[in-house]
PDB file of N, CA and C in Angstrom:
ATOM      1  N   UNK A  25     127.544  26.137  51.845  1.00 76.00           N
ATOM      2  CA  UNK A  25     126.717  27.310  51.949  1.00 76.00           C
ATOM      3  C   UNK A  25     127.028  28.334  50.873  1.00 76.00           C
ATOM      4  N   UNK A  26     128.187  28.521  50.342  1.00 90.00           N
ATOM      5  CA  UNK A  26     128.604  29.311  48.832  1.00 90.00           C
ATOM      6  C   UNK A  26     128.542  30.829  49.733  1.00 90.00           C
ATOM      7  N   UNK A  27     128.932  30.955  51.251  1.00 92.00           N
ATOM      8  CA  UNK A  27     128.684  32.383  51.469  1.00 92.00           C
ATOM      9  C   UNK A  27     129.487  33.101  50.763  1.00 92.00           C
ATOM     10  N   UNK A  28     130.508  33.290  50.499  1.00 90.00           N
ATOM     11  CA  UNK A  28     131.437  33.990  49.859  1.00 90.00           C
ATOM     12  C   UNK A  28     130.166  34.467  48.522  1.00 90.00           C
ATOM     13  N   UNK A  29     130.000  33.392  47.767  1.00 92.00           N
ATOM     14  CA  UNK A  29     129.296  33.648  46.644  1.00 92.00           C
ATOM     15  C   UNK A  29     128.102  34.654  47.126  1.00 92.00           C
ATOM     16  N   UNK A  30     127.324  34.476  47.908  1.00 94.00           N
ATOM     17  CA  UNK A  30     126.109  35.072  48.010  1.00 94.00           C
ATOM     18  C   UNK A  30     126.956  36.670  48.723  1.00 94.00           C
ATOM     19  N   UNK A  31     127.628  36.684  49.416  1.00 95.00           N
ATOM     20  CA  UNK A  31     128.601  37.904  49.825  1.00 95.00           C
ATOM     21  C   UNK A  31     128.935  38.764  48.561  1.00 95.00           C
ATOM     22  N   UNK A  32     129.189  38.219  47.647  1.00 94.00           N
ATOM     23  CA  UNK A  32     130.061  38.973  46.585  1.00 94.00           C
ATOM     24  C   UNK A  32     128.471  39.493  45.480  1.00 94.00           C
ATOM     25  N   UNK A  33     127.499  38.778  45.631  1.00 94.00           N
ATOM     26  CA  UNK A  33     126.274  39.342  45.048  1.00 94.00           C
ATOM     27  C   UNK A  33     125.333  40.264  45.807  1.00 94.00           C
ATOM     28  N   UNK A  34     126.016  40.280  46.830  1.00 93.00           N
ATOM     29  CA  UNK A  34     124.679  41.441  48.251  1.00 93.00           C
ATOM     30  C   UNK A  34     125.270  42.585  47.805  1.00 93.00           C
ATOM     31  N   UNK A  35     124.165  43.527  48.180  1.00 90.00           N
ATOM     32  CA  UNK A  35     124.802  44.916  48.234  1.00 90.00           C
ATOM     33  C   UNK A  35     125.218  45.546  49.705  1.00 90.00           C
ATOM     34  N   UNK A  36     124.543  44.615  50.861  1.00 91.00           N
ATOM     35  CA  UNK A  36     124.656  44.764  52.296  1.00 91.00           C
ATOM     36  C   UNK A  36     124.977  43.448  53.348  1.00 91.00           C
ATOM     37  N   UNK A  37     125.981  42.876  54.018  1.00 94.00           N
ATOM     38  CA  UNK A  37     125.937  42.010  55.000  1.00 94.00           C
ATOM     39  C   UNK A  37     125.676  42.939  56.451  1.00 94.00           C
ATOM     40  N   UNK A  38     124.817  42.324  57.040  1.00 94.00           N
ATOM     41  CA  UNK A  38     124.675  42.599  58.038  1.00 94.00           C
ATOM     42  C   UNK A  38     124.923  41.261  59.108  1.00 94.00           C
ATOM     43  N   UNK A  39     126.073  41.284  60.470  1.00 95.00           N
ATOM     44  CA  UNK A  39     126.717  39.976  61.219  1.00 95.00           C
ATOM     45  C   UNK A  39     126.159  40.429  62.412  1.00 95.00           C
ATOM     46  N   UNK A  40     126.486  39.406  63.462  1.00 94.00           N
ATOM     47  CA  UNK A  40     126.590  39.647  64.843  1.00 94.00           C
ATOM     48  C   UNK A  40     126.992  39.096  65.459  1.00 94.00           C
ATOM     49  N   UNK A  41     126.733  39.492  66.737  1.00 94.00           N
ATOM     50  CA  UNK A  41     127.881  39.402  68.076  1.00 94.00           C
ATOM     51  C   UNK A  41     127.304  39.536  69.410  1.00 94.00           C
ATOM     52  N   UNK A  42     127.060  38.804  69.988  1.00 94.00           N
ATOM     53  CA  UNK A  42     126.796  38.793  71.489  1.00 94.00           C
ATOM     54  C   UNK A  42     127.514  40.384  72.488  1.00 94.00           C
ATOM     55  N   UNK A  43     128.770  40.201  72.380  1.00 95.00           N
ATOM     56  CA  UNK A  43     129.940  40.714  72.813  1.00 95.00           C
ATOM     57  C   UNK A  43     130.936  41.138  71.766  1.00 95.00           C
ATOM     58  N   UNK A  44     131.028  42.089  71.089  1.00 96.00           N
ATOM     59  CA  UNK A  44     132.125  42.471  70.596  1.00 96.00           C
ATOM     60  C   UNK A  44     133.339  42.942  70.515  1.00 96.00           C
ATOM     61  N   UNK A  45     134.263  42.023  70.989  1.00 95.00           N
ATOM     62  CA  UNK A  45     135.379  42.657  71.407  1.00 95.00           C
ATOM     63  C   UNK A  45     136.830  42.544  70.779  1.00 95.00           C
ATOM     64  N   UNK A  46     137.695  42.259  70.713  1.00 93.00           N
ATOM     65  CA  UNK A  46     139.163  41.875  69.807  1.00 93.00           C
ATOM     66  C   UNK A  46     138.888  40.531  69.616  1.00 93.00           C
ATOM     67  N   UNK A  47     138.500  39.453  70.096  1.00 93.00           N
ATOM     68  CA  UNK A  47     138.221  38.031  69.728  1.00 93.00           C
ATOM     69  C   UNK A  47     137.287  37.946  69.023  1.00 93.00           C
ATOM     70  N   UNK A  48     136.568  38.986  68.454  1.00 94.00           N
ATOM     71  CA  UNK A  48     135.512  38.671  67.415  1.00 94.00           C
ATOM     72  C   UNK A  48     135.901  38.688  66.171  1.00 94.00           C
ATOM     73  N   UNK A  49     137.370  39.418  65.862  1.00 92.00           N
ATOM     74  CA  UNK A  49     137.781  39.455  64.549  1.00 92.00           C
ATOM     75  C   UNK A  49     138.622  38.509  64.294  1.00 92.00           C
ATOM     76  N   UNK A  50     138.991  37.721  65.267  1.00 91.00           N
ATOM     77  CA  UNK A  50     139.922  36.643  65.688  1.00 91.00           C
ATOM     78  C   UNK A  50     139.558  35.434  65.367  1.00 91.00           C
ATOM     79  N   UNK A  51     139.001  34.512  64.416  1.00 87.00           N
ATOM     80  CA  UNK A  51     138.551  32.979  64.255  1.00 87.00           C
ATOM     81  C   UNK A  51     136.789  33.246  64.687  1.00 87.00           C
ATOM     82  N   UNK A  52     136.327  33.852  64.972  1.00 92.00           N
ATOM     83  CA  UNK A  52     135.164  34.224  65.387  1.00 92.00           C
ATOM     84  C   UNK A  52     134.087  33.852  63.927  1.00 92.00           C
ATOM     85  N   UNK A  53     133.130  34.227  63.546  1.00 93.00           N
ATOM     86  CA  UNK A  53     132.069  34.297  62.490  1.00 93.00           C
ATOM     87  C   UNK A  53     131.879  35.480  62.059  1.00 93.00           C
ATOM     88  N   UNK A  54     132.026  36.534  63.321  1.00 94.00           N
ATOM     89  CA  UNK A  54     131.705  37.801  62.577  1.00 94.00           C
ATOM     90  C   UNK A  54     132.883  38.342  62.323  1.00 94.00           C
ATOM     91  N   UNK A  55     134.142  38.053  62.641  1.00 94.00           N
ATOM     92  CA  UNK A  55     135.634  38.119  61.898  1.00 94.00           C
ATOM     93  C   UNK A  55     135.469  37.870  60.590  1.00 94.00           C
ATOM     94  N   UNK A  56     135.009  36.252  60.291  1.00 94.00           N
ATOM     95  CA  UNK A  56     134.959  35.704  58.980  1.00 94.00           C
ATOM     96  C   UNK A  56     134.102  36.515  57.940  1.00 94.00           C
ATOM     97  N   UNK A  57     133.061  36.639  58.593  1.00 95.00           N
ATOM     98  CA  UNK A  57     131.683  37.635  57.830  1.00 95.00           C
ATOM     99  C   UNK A  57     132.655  39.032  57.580  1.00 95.00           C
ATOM    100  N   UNK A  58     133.049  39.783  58.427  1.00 95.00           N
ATOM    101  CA  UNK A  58     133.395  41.065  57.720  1.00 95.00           C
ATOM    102  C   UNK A  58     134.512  40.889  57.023  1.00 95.00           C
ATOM    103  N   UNK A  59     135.633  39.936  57.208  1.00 94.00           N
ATOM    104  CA  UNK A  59     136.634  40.126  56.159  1.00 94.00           C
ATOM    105  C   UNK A  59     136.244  39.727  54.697  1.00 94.00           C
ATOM    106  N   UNK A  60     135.105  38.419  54.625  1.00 95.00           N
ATOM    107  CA  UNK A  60     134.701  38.004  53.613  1.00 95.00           C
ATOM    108  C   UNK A  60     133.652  39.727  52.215  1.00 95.00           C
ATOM    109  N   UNK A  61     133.363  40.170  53.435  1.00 95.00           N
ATOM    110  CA  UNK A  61     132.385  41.400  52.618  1.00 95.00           C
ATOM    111  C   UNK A  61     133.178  42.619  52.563  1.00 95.00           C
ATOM    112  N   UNK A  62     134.668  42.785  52.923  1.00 94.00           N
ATOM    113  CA  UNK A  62     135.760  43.192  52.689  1.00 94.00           C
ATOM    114  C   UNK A  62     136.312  43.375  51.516  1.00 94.00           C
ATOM    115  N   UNK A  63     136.769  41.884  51.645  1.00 94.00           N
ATOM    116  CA  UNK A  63     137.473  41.604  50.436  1.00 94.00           C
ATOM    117  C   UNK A  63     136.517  41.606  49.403  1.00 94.00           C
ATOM    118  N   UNK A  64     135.172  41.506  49.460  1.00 96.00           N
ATOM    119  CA  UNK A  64     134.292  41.309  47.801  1.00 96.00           C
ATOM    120  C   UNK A  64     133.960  42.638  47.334  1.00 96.00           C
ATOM    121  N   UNK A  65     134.562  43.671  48.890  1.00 95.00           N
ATOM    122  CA  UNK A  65     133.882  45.228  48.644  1.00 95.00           C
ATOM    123  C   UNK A  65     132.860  45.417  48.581  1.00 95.00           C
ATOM    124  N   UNK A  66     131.993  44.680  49.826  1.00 94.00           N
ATOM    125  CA  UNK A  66     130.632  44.946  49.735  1.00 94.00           C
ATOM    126  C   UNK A  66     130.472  45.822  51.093  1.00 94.00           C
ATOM    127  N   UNK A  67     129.580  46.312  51.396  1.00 92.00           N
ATOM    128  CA  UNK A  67     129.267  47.655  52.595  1.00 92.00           C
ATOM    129  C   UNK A  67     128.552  46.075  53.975  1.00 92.00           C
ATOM    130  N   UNK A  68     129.345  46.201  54.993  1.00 93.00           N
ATOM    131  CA  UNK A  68     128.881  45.253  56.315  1.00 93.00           C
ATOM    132  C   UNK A  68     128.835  46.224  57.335  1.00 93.00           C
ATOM    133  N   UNK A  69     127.846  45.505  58.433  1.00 94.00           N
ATOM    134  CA  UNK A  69     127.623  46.166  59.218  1.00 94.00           C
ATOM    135  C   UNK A  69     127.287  44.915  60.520  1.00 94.00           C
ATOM    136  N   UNK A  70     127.678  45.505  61.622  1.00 95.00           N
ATOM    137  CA  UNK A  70     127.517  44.291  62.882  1.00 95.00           C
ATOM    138  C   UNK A  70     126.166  44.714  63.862  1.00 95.00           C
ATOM    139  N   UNK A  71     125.360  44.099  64.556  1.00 96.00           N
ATOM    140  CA  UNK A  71     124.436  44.291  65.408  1.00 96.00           C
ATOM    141  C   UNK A  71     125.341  43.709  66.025  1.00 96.00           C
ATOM    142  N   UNK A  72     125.316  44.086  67.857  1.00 96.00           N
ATOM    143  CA  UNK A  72     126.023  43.304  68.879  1.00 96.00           C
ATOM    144  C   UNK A  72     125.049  43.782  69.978  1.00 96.00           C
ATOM    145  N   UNK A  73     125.132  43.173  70.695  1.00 96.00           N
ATOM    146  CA  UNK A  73     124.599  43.360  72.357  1.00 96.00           C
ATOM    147  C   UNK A  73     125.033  44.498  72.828  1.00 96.00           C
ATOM    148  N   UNK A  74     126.745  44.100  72.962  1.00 96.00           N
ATOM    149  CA  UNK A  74     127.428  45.313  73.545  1.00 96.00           C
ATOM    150  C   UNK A  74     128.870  45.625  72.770  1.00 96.00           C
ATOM    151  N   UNK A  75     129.843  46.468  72.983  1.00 96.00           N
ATOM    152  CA  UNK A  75     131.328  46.442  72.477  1.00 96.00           C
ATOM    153  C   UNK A  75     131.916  46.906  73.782  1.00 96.00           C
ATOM    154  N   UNK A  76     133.174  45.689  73.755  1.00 95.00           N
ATOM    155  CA  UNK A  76     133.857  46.038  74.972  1.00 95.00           C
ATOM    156  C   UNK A  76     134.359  47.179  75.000  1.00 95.00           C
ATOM    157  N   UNK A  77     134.703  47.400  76.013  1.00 93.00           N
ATOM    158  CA  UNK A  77     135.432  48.829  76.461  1.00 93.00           C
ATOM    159  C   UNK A  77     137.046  48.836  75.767  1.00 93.00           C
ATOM    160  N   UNK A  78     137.087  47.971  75.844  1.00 94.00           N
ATOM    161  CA  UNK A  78     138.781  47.997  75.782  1.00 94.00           C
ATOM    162  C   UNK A  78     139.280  47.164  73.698  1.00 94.00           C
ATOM    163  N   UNK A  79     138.242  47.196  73.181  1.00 94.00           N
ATOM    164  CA  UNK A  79     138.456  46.378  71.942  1.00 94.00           C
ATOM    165  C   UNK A  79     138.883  48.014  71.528  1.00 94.00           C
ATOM    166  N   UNK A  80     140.447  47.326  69.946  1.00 92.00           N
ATOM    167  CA  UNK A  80     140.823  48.056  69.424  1.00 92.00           C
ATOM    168  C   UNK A  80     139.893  48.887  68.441  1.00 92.00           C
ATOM    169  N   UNK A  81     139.692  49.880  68.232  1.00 91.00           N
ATOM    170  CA  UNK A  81     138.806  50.366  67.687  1.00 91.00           C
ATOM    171  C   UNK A  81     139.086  50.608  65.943  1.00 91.00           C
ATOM    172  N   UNK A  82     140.009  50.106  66.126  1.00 91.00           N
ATOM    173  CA  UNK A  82     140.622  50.149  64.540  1.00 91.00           C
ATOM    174  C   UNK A  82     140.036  49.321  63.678  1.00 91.00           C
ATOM    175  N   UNK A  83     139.708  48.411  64.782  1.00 89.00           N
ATOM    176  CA  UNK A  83     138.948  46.791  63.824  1.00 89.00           C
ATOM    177  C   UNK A  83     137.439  47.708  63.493  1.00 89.00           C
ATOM    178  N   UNK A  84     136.431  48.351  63.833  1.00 91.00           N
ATOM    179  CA  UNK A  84     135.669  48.576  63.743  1.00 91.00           C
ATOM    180  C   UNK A  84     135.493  49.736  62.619  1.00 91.00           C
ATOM    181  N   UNK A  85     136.517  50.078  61.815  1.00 90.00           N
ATOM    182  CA  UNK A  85     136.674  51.575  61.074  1.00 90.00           C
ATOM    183  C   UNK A  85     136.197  50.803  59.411  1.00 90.00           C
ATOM    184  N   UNK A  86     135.000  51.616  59.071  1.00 89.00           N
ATOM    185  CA  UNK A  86     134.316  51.353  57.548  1.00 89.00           C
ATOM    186  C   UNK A  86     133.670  50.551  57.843  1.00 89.00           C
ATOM    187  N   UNK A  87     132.784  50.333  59.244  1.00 91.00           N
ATOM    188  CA  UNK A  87     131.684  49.183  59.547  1.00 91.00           C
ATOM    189  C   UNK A  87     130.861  50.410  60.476  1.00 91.00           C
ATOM    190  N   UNK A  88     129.617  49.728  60.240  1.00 90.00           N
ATOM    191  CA  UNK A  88     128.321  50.592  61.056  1.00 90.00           C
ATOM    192  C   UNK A  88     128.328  49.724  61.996  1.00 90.00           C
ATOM    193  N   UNK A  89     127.983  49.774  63.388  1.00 93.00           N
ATOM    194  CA  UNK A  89     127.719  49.137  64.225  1.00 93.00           C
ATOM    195  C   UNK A  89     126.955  49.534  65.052  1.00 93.00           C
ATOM    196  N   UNK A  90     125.835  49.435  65.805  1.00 94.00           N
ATOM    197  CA  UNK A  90     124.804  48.988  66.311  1.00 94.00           C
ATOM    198  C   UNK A  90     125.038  48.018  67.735  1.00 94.00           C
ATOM    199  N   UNK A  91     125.233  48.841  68.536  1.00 95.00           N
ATOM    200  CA  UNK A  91     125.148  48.189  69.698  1.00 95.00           C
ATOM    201  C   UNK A  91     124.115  48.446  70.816  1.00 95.00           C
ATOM    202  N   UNK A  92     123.324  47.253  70.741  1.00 97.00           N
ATOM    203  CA  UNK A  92     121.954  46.813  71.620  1.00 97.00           C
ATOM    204  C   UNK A  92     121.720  48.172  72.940  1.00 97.00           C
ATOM    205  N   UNK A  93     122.858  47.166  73.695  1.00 97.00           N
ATOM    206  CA  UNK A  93     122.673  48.171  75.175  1.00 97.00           C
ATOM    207  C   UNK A  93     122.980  49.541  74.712  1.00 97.00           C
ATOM    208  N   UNK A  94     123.864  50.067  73.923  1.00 95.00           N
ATOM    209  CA  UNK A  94     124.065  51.809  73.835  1.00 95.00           C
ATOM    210  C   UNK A  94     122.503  51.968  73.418  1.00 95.00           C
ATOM    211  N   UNK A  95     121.791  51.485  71.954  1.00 95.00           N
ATOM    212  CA  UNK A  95     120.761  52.077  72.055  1.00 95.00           C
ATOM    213  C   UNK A  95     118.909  52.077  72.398  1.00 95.00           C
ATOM    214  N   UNK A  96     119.511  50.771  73.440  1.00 96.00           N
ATOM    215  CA  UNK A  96     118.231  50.628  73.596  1.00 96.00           C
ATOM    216  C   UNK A  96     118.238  50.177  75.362  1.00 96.00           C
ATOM    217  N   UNK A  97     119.559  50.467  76.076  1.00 97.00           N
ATOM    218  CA  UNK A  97     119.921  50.198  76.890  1.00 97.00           C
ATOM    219  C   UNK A  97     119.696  48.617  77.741  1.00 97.00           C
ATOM    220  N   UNK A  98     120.727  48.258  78.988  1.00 95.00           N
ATOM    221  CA  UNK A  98     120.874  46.819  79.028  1.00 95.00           C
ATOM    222  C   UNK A  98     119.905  46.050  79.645  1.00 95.00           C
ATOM    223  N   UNK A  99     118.740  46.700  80.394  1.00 97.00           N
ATOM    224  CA  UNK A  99     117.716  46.215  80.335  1.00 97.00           C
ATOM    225  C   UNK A  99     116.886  45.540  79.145  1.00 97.00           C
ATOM    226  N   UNK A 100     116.342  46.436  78.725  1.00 97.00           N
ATOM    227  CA  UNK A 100     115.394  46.193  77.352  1.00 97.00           C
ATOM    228  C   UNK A 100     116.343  44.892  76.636  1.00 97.00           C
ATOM    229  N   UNK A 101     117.416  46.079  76.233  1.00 95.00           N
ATOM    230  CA  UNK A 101     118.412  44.720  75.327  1.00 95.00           C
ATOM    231  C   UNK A 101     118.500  43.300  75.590  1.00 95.00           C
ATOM    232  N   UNK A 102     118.528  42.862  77.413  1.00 94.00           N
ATOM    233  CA  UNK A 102     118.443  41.423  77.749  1.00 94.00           C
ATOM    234  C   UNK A 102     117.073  41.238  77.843  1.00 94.00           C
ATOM    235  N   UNK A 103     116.052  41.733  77.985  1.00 96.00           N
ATOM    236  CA  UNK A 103     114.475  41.261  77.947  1.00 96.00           C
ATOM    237  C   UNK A 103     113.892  41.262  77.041  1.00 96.00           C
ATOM    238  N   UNK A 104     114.512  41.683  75.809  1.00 95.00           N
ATOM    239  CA  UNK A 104     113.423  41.980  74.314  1.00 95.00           C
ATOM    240  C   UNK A 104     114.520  41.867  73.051  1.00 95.00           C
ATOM    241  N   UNK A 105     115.413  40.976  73.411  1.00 94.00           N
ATOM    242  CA  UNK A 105     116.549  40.744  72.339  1.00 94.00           C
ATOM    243  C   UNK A 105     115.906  40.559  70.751  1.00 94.00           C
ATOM    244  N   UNK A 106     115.111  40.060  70.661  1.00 95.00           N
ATOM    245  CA  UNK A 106     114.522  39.986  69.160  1.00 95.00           C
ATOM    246  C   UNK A 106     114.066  41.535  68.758  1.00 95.00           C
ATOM    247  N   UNK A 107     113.437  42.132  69.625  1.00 96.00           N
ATOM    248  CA  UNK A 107     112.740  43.461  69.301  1.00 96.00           C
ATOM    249  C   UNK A 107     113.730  44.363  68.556  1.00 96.00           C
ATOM    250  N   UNK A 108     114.994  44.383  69.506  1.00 96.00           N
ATOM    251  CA  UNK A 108     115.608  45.154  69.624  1.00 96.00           C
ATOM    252  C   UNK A 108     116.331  45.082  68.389  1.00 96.00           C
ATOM    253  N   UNK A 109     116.822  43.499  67.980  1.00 96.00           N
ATOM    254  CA  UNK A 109     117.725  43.019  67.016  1.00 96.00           C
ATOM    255  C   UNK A 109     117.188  43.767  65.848  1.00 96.00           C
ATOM    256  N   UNK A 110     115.760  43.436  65.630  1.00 95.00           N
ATOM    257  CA  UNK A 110     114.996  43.974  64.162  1.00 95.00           C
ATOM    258  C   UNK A 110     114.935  45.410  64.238  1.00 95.00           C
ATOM    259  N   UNK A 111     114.908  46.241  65.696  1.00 95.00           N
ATOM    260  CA  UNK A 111     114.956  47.739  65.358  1.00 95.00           C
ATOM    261  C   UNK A 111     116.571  47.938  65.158  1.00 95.00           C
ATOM    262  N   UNK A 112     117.413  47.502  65.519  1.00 94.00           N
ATOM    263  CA  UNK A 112     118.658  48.134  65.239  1.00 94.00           C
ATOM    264  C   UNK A 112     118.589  47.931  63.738  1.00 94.00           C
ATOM    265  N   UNK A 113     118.206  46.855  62.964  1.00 92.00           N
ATOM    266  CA  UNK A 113     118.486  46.127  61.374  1.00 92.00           C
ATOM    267  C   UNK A 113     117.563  47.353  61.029  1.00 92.00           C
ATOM    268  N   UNK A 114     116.868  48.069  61.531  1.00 91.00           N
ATOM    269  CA  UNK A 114     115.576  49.139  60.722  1.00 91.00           C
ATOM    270  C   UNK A 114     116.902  49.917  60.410  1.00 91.00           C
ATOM    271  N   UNK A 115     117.001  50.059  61.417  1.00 88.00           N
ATOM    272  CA  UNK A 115     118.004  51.596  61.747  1.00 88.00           C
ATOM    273  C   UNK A 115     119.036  51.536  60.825  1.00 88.00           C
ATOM    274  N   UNK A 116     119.957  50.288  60.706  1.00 87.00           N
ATOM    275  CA  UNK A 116     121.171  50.054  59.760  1.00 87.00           C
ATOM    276  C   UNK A 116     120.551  50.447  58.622  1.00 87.00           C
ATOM    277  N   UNK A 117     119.726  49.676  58.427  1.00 87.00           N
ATOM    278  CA  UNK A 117     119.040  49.726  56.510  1.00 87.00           C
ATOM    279  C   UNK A 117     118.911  51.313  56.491  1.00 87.00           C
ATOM    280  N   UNK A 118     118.428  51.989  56.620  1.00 85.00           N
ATOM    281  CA  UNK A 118     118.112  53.063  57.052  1.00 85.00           C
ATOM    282  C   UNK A 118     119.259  54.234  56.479  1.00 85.00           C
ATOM    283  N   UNK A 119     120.348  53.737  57.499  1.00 76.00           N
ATOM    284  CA  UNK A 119     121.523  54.814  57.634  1.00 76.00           C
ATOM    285  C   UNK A 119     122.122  54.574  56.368  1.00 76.00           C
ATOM    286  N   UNK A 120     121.978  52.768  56.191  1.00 72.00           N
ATOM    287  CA  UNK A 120     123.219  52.719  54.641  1.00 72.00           C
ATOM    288  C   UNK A 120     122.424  52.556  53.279  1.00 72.00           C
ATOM    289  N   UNK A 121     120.997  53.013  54.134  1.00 71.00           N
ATOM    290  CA  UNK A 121     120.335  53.210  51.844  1.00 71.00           C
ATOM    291  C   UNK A 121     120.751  54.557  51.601  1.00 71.00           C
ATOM    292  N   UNK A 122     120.898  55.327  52.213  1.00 66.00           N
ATOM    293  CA  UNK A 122     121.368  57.072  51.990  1.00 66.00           C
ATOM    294  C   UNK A 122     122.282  57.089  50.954  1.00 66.00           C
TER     295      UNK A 122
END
């Protein structure tokens, strides 16, 4: 897939996450995705469903995140998951063309 490569030429990754919690930075994809756009120094950002209550919040510092149920609450979020996915991605693009 050459992601690294296509990572190090974006100006934006945007990952996700069902559940975001300390096991996501852990062997996870969206672990892999943000350390990869990290290290190339590119600007990432996560859509998730939700973020646990109890995840270290340290992992989340110099990332935008976008979580479903905070803004579109957990109704909508489980009945209109696509809707929601593409309005949070409005919203990201949005906050990080500024």
């Amino acid at each position: 897939m050459d992601l690294a490569d296509h990572i190090a030429e974006a100006d934006l990754v945007i990952t996700g996450e069902g559940l975001l919690d300390d096991q996501s930075f852990h062997g996870k994809v969206v672990g892999g995705v943000v350390a990869m756009a990290r290290r190339a120094g590119v600007r990432v950002a996560v859509v998730c469903g939700a973020i646990d209550d109890d995840i270290d919040r340290t992992q989340l510092e110099g990332l935008e995140v976008v979580s479903l149920v905070e803004h579109f609450g957990e109704e909508r979020s489980w009945n209109e998951p696509h809707g929601c996915v593409e309005a949070a991605t409005r919203h990201l693009l949005g906050l990080l063309s500024r």
